[in-house]
Coordinates of C-alpha atoms in Angstrom, one line a residue:
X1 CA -3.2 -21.3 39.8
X2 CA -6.0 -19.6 41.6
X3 CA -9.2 -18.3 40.6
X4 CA -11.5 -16.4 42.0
X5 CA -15.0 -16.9 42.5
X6 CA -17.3 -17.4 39.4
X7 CA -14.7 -17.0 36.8
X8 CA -14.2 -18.5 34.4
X9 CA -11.3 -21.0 33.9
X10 CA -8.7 -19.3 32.6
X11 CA -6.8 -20.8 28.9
X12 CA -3.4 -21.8 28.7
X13 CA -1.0 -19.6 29.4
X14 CA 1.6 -18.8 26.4
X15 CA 4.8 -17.4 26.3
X16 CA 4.5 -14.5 24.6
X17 CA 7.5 -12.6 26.0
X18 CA 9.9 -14.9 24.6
X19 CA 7.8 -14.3 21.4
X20 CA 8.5 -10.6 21.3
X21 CA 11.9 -10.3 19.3
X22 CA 10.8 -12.4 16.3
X23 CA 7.5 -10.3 16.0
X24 CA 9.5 -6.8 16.5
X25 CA 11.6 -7.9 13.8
X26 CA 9.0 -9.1 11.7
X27 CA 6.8 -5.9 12.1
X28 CA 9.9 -3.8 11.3
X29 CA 10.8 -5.5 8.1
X30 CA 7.2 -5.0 6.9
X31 CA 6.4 -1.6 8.1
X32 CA 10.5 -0.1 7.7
X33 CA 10.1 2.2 10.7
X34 CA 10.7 1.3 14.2
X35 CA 7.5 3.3 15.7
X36 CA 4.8 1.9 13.0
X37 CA 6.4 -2.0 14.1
X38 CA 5.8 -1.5 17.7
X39 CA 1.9 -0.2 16.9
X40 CA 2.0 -3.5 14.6
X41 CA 3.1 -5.6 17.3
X42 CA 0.9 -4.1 20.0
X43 CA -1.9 -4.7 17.6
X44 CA -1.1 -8.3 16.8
X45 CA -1.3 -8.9 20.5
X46 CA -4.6 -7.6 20.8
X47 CA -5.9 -9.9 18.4
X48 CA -3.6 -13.0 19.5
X49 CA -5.4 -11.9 23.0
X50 CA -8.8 -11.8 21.7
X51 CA -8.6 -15.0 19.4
X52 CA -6.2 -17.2 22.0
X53 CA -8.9 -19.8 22.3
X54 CA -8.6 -20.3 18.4
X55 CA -4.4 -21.3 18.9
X56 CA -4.3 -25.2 18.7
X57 CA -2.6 -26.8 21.5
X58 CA 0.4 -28.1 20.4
X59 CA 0.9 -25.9 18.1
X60 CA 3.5 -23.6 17.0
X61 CA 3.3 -20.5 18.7
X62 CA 5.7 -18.4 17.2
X63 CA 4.3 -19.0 13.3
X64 CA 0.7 -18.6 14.9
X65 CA 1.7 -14.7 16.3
X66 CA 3.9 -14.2 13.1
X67 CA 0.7 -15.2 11.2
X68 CA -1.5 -12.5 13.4
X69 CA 1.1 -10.1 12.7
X70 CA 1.1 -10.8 8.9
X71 CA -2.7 -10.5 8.9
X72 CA -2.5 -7.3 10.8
X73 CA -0.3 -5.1 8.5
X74 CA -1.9 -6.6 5.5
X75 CA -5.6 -5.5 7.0
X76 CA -3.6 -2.0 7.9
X77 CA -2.2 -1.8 4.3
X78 CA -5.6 -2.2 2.7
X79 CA -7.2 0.6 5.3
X80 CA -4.1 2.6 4.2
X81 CA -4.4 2.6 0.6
X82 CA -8.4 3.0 0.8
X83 CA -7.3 6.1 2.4
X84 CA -4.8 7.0 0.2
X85 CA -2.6 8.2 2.7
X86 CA 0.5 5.5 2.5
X87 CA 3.6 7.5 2.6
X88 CA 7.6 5.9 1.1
X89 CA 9.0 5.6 3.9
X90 CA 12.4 3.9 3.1
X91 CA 14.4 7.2 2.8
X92 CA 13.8 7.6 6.6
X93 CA 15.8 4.0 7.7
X94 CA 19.2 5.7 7.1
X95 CA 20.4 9.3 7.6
X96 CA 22.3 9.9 4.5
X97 CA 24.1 13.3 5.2
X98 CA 26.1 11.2 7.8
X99 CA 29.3 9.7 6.1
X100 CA 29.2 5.9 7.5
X101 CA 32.5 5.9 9.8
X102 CA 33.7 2.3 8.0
X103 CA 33.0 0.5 5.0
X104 CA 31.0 -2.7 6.6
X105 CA 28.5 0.3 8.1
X106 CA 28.0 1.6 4.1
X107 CA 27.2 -2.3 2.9
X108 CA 25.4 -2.9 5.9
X109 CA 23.2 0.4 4.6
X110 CA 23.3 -0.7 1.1
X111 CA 21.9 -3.8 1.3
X112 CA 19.1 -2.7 4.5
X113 CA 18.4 -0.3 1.6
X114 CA 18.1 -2.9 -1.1
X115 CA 16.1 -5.3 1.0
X116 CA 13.2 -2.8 1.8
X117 CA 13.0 -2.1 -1.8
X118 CA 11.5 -5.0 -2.3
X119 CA 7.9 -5.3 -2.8
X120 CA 6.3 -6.3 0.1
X121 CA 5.5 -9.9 -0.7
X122 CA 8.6 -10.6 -1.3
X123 CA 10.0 -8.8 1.4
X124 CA 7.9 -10.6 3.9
X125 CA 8.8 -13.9 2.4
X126 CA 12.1 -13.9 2.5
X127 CA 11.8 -12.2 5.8
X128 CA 10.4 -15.2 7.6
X129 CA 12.8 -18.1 6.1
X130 CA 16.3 -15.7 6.0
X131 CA 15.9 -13.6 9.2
X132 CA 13.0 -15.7 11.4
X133 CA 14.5 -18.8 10.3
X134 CA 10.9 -20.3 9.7
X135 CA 10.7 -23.8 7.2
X136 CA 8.7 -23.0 3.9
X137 CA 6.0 -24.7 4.9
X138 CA 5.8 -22.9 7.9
X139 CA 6.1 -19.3 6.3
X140 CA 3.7 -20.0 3.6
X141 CA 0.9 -20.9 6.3
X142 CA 2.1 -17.5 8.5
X143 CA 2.1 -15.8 5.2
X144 CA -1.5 -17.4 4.1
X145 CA -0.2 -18.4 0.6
X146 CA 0.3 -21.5 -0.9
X147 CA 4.0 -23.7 -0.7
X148 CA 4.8 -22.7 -4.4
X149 CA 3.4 -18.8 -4.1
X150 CA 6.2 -18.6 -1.4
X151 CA 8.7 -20.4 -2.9
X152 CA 8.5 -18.4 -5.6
X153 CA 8.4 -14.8 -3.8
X154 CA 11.7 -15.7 -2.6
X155 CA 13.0 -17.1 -5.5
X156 CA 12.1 -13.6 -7.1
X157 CA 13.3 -11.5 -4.1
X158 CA 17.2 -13.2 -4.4
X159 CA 16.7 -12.8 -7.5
X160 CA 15.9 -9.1 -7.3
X161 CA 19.1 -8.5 -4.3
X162 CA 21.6 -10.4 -6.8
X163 CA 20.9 -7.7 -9.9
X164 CA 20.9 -5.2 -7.3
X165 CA 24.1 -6.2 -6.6
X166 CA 26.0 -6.4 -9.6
X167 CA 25.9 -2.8 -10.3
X168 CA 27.3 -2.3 -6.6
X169 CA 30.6 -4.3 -7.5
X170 CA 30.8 -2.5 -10.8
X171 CA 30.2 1.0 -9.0
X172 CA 33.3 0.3 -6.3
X173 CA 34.7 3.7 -6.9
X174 CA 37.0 3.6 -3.7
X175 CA 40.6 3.9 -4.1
X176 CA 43.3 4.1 -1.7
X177 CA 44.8 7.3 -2.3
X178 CA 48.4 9.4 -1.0
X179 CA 50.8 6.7 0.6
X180 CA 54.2 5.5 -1.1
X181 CA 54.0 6.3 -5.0

């Protein structure tokens, strides 16, 4: 690597790129809109930018940035609600005056629907072990909470999607309907 005259040595190089697709779908699952999750993201990299000297080498990269990203929308949800301006924004993930054109598409939207009615905590928690694929250990330190605090987040949360779904099997109202009699 080269460097020009009177610089500074330049830190280690990370790979941040290969990075991107966990934090996009991190940022999405806590912010539920696609727009807000990219600012989140490009945020998180500011900081990870600013604060790279304070990344342990040899360490896991990916729980480091997922922790800067956690930190980030918690530090905008605080800002938000000081301001009082937080809007629900779950009603905008799916466009409900389009008739889903198979059945998987309406239980895909059913339980995207269930998921991000979650309270956040939760949501995040179970986030980062179901969909990033993270260890407990590892998502409780991303998440800054202890082992148990997690563990019992997404204890709650599954427990939260399984009453949710009861009523669903109780509400299958489909029928098949003309055909032979």
């Amino acid at each position: 690597m080269l460097r020009k005259q009177g610089m500074k040595p330049s830190l280690p190089r990370f790979d941040i790129i290969g990075q991107l697709g966990s934090l996009r779908r991190y940022a999405r699952s806590l912010t539920r809109d696609s727009t807000d999750a990219e600012d989140l993201v490009h945020d998180a990299l500011v900081r990870a930018y600013e604060r790279r000297s304070t990344f342990r080498s040899g360490g896991n990269l990916r729980a480091w940035l997922l922790s800067i990203v956690h930190n980030t929308f918690i530090d905008k949800m605080r800002s938000r609600r000081s301001e009082a301006v937080r809007v629900e924004q779950a009603g905008y993930l799916a466009d409900g005056s389009t008739p889903a054109p198979q059945e998987h598409s309406v239980r895909l939207a059913q339980v995207r629907e269930a998921f991000f009615s979650l309270p956040e905590e939760q949501r995040s928690a179970l986030h980062l072990v179901a969909i990033e694929g993270l260890s407990y250990s590892q998502a409780a330190e991303a998440s800054g909470v202890p082992l148990g605090t997690l563990m019992s987040r997404i204890g709650r949360a599954r427990a939260a999607l399984r009453e949710m779904e009861e009523p669903a099997k109780a509400k299958n109202h489909l029928r098949i309907v003309g055909g032979p009699s």
